[in-house]
PDB file of C-alpha atoms in Angstrom:
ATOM      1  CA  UNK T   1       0.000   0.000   0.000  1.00 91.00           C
ATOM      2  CA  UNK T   2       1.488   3.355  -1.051  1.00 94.00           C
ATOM      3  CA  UNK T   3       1.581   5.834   2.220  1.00 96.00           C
ATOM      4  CA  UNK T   4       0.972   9.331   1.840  1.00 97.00           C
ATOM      5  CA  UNK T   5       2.293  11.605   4.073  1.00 98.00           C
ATOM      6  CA  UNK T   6       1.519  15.254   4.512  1.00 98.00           C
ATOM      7  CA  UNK T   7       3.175  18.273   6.025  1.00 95.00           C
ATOM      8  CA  UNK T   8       3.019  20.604   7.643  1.00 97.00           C
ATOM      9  CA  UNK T   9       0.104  19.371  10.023  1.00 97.00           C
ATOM     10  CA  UNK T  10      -1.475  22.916  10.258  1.00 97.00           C
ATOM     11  CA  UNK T  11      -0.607  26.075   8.336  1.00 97.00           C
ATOM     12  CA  UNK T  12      -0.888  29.548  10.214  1.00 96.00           C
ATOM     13  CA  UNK T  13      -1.637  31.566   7.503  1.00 95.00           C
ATOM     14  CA  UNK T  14      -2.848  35.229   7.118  1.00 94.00           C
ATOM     15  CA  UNK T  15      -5.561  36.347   4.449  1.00 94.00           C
ATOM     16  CA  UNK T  16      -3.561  37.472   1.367  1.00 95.00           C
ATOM     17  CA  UNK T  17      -1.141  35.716   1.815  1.00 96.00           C
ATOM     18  CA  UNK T  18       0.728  32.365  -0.079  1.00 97.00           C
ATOM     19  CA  UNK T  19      -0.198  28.698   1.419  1.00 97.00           C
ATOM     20  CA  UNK T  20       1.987  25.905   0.799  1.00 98.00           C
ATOM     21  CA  UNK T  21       1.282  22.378   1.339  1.00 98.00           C
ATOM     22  CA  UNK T  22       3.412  19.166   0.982  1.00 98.00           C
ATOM     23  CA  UNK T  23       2.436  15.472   0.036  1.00 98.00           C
ATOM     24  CA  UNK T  24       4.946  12.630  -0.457  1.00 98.00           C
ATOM     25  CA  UNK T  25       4.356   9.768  -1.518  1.00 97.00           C
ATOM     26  CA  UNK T  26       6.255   5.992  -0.582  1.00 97.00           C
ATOM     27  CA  UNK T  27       6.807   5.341  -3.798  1.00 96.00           C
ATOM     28  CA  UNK T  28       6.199   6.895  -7.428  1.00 97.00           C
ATOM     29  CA  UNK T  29       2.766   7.268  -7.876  1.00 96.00           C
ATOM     30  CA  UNK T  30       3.570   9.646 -11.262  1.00 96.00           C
ATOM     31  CA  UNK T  31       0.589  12.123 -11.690  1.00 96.00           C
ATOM     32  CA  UNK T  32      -1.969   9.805 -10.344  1.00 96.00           C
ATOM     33  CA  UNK T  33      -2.724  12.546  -7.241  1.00 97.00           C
ATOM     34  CA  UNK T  34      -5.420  14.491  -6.226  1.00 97.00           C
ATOM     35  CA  UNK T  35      -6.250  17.005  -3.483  1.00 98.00           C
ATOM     36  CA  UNK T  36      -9.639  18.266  -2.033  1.00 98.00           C
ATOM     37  CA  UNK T  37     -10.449  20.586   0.685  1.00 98.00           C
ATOM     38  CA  UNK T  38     -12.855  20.277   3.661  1.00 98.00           C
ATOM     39  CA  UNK T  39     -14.752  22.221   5.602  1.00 97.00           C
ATOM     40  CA  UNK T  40     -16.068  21.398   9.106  1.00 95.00           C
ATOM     41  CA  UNK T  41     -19.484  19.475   8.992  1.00 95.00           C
ATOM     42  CA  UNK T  42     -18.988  19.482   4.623  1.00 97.00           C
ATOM     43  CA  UNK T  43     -17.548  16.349   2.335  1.00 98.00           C
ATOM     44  CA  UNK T  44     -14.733  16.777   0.752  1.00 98.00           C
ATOM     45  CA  UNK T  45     -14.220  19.041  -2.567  1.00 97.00           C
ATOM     46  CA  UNK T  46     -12.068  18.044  -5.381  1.00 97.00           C
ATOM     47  CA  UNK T  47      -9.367  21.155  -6.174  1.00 97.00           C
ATOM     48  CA  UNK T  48      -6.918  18.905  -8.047  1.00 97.00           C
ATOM     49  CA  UNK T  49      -6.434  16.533 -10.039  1.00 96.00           C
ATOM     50  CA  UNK T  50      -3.540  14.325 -12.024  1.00 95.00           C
ATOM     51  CA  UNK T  51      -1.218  16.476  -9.612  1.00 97.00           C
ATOM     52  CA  UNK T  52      -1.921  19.685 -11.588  1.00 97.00           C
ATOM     53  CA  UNK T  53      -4.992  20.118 -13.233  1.00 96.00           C
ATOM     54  CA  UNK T  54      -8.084  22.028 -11.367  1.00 96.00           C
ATOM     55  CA  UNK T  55     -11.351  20.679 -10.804  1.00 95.00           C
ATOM     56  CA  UNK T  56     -14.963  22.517 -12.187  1.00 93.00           C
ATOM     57  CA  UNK T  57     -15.198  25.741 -10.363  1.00 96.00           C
ATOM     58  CA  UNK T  58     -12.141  25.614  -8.875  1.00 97.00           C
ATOM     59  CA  UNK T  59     -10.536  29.158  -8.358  1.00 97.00           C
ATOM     60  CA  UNK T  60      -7.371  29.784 -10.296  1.00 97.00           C
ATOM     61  CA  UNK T  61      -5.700  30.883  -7.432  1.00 97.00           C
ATOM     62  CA  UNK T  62      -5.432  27.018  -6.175  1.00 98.00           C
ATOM     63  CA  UNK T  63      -2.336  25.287  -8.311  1.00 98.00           C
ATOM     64  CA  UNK T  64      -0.833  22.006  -7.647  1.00 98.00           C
ATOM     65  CA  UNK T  65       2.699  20.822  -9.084  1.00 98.00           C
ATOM     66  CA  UNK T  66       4.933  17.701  -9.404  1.00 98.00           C
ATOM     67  CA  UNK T  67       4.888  14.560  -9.754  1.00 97.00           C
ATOM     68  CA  UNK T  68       6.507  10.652  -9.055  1.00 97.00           C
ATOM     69  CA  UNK T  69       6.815  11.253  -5.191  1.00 98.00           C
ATOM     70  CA  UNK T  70       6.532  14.799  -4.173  1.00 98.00           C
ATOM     71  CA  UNK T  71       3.887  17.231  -4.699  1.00 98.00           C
ATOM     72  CA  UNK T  72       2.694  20.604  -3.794  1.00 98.00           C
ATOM     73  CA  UNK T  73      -0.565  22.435  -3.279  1.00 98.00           C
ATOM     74  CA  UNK T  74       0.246  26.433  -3.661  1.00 98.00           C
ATOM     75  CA  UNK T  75      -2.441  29.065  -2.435  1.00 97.00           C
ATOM     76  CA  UNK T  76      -1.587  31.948  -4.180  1.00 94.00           C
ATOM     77  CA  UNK T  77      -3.665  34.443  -2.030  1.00 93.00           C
ATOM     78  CA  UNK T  78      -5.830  33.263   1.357  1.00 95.00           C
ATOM     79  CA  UNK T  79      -9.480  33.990   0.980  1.00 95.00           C
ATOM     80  CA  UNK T  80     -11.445  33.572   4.004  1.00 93.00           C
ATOM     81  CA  UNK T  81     -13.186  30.849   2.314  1.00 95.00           C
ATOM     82  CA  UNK T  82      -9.395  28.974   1.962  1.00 96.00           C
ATOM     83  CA  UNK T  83      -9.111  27.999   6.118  1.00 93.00           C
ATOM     84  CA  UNK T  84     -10.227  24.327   5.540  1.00 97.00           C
ATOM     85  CA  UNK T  85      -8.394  21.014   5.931  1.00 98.00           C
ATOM     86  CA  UNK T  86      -6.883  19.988   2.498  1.00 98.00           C
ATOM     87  CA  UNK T  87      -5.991  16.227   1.732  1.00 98.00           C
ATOM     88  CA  UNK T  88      -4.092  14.489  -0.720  1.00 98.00           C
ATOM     89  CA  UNK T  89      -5.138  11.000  -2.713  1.00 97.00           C
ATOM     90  CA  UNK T  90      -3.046   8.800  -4.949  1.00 96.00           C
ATOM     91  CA  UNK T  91      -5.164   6.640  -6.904  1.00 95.00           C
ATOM     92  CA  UNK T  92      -1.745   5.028  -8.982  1.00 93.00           C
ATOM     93  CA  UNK T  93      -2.367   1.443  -7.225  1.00 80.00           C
ATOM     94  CA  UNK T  94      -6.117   1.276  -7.265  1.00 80.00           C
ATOM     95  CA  UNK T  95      -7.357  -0.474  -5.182  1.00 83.00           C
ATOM     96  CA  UNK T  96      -6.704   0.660  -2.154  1.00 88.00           C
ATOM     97  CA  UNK T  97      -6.309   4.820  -3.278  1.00 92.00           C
ATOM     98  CA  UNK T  98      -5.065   6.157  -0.111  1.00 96.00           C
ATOM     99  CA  UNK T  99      -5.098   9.688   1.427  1.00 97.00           C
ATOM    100  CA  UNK T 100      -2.709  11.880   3.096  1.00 98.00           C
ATOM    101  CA  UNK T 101      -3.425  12.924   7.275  1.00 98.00           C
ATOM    102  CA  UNK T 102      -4.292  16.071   5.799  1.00 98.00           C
ATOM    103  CA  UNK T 103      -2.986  19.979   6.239  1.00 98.00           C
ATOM    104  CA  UNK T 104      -5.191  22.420   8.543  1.00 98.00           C
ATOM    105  CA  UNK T 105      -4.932  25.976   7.111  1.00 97.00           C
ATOM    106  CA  UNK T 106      -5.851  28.683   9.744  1.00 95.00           C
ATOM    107  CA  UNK T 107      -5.953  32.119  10.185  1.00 90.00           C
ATOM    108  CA  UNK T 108      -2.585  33.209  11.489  1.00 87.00           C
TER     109      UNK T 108
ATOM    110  CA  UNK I   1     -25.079  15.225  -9.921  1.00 96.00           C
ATOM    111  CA  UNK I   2     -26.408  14.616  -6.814  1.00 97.00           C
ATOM    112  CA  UNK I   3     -25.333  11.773  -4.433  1.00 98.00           C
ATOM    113  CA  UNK I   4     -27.415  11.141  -1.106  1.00 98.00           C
ATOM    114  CA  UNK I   5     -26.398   8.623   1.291  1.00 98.00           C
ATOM    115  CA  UNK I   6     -28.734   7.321   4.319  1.00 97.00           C
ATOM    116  CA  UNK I   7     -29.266   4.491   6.667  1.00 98.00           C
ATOM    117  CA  UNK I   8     -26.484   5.249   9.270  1.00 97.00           C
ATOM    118  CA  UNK I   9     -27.499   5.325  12.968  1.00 97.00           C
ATOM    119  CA  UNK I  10     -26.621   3.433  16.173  1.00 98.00           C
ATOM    120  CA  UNK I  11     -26.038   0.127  16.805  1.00 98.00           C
ATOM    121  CA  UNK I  12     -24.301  -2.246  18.987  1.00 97.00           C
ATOM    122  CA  UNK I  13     -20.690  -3.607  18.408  1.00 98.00           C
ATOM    123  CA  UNK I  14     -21.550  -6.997  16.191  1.00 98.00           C
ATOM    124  CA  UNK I  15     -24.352  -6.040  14.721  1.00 98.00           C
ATOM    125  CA  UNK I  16     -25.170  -4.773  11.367  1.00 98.00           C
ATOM    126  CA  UNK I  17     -26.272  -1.889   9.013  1.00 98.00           C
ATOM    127  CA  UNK I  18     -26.679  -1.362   5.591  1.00 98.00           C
ATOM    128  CA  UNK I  19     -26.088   1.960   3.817  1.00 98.00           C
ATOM    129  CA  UNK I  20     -27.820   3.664   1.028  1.00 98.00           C
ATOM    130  CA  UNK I  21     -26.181   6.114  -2.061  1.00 98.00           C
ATOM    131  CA  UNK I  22     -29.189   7.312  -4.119  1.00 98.00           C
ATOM    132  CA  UNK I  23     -27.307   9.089  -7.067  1.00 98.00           C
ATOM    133  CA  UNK I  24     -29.105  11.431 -10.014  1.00 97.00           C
ATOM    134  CA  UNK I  25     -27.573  13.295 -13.144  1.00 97.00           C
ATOM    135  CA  UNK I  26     -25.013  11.381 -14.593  1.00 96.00           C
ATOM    136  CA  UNK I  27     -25.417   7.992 -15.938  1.00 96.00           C
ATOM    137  CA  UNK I  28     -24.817   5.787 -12.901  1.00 96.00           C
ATOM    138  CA  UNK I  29     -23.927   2.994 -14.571  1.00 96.00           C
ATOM    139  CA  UNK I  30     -20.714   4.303 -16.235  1.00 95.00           C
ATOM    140  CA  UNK I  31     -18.677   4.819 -13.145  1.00 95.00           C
ATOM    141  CA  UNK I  32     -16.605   3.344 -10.328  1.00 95.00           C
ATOM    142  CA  UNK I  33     -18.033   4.531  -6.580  1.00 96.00           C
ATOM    143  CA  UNK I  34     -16.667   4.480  -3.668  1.00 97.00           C
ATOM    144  CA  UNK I  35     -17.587   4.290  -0.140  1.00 98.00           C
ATOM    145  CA  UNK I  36     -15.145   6.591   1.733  1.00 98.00           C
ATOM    146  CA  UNK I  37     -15.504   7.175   5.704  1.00 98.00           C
ATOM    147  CA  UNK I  38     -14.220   9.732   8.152  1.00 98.00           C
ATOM    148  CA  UNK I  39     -13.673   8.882  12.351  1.00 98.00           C
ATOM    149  CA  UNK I  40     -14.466  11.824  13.926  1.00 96.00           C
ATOM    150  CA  UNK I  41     -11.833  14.426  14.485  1.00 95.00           C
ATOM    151  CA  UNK I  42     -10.204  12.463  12.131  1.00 97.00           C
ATOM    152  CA  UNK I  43      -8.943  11.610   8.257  1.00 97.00           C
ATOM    153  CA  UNK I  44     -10.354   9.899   5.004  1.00 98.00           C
ATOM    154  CA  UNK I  45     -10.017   6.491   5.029  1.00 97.00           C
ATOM    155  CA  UNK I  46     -11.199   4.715   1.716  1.00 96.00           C
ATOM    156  CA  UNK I  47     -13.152   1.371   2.743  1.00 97.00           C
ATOM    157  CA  UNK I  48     -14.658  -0.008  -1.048  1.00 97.00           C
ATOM    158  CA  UNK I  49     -15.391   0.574  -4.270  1.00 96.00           C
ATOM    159  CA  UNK I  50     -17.642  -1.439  -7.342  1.00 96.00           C
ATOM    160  CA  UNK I  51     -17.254  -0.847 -11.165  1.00 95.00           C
ATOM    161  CA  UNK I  52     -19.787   0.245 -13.411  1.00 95.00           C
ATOM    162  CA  UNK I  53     -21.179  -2.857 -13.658  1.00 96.00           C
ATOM    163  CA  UNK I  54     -21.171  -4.517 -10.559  1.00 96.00           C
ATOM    164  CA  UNK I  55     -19.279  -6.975 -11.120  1.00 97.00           C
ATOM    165  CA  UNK I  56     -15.582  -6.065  -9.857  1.00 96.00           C
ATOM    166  CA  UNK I  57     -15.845  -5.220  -6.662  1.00 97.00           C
ATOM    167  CA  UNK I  58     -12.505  -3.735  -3.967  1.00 95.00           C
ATOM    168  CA  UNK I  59     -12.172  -3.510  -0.388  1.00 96.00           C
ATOM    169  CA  UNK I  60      -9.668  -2.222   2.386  1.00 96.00           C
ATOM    170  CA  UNK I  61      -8.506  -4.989   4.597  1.00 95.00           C
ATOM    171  CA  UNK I  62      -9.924  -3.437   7.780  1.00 96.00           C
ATOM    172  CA  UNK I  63     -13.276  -4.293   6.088  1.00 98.00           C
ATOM    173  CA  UNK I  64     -12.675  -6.927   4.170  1.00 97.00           C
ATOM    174  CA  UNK I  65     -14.907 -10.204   5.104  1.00 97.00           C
ATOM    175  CA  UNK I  66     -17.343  -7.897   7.018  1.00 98.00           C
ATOM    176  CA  UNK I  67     -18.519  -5.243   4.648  1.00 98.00           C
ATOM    177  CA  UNK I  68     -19.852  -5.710   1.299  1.00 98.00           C
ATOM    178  CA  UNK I  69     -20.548  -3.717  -1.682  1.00 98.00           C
ATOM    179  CA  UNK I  70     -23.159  -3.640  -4.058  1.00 98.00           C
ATOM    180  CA  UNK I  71     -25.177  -1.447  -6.768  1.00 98.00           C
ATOM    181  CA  UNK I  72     -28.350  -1.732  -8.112  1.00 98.00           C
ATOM    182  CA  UNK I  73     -28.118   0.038 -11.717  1.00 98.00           C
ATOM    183  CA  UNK I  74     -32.078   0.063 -12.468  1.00 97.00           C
ATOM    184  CA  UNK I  75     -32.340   1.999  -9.189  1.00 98.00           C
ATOM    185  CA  UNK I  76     -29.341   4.247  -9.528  1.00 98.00           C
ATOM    186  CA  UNK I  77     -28.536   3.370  -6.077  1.00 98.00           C
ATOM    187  CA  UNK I  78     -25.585   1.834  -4.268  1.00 98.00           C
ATOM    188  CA  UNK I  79     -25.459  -0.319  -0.760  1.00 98.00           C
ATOM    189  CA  UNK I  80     -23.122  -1.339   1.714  1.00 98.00           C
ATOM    190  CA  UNK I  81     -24.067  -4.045   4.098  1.00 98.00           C
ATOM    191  CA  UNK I  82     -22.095  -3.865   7.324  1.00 98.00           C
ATOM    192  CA  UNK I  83     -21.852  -6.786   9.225  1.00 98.00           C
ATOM    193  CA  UNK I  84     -19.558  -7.670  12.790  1.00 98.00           C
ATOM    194  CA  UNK I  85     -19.428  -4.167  13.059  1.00 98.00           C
ATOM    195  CA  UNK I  86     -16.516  -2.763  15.888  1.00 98.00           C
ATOM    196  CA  UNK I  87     -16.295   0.153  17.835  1.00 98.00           C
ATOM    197  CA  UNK I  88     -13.457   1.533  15.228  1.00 98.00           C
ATOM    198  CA  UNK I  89     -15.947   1.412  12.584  1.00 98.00           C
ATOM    199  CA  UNK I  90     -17.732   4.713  14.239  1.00 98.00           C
ATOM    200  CA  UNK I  91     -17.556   7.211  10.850  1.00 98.00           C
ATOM    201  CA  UNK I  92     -19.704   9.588   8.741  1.00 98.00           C
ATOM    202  CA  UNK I  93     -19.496   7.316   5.358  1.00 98.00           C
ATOM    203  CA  UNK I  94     -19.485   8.854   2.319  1.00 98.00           C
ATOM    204  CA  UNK I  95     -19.988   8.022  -1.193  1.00 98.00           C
ATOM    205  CA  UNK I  96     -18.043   9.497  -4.046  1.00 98.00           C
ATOM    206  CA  UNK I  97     -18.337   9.181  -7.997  1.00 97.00           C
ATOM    207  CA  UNK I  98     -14.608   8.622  -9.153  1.00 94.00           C
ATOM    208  CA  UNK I  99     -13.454  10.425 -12.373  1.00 88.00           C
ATOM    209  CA  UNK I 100     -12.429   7.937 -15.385  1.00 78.00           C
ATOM    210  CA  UNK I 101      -9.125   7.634 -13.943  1.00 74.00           C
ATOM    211  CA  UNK I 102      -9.024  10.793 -11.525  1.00 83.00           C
ATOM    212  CA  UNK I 103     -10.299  11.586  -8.386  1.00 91.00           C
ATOM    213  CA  UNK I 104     -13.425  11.379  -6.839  1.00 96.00           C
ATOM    214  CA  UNK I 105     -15.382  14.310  -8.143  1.00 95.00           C
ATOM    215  CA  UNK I 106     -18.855  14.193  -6.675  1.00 97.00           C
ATOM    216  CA  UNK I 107     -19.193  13.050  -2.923  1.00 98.00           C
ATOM    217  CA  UNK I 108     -22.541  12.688  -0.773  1.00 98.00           C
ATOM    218  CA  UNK I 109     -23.041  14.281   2.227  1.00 97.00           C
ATOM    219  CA  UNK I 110     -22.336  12.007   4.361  1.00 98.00           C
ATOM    220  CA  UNK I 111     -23.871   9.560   6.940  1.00 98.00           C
ATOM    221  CA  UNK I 112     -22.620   8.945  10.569  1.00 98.00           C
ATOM    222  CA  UNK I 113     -22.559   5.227  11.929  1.00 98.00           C
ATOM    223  CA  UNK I 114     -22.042   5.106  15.675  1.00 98.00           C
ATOM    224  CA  UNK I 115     -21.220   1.495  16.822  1.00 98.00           C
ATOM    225  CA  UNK I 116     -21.841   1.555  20.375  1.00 97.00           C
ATOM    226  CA  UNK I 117     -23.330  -0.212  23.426  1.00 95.00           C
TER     227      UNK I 117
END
């Protein structure tokens, strides 16, 4: 099973500025990667997926980058609306896909 | 697209439930879904999934033997039947449409099982 391991565990961020999130994976999972964003109390939202392309609807501001074992989520500019939990998937080995412990982005 | 999951609730440690996914606007029958569940306070965990068809079906070993996955396609609805149910199995489950070979791009909104005595 491929472990994905995110970092940091929470982000203290202030509104405007650049988020950056880290995912790694245990072993190459090429652009097989997604991430989505919760909110307390909602289900997950896709942002990302094949490590850089954005979901429906999804702001340009979110971007994601790389690829084999190490990726990025980049917030360019914190909206209000950006303090969530954000998780990473691979879905290379399916089944299982497996998720990252997720990033908490908070005010700062 | 609209998923809707339902049937969680309460019950003891070894007994059973069986959960619901009611899905409209897209054709069902096309696409993988997944169950997906979240502890509380804590990550995603995927649990199973069942092609378009029915007929491949995929589940993580801390389920597998107990749970089981199925769809019915003339209802546009999918099931899971959880049996032996432990005390680690408390989650809101979810149900998610995977993309052709992406991400899952539709989820429900969730339903909480609470195995408890």
């Amino acid at each position: 099973e491929i472990v994905m391991t995110q970092s940091p565990a929470t982000l203290s961020v202030s509104p405007g500025e650049r988020a950056t999130l880290s995912c790694r994976a245990s072993q190459s999972v090429s652009s097989n990667l997604a991430w989505y964003q919760q909110k307390p109390g909602q289900a997950p939202r896709l942002l990302i997926y094949g490590a850089s392309f954005r979901a429906t609807g999804v702001p340009a501001r979110f971007s994601g980058s790389g690829s084999g074992t190490e990726f990025t989520l980049t917030i360019s500019s914190l909206q209000s609306e950006d303090f969530a939990v954000y998780y990473c998937q691979q879905y290379k080995n399916w089944p299982p896909v497996t998720f990252g412990g997720g990033t908490k982005v908070e005010i700062k | 697209v609209q998923l809707l999951e339902s049937g969680g609730g309460l019950v003891q440690p070894g007994g059973s439930l069986r959960l619901s996914c009611a899905a409209s606007g897209f054709s069902f029958s096309t696409y993988v879904i997944s169950w997906v569940r979240q502890a509380p306070g804590k990550g995603l965990e995927w649990v199973s999934g069942i092609s378009g068809s029915g007929d491949d079906t995929y589940y993580a070993d801390s389920v597998k033997g107990r749970f089981t996955i199925s769809r019915d396609n003339s209802k546009n609805t999918l099931y899971l039947q959880m049996n032996s149910l432990r005390a680690e199995d408390t989650a809101v489950y979810y149900c998610a449409k995977r993309m052709t070979t992406a991400g899952f791009d539709y989820w429900g909104q969730g339903t909480l099982v609470t195995v408890s005595s």
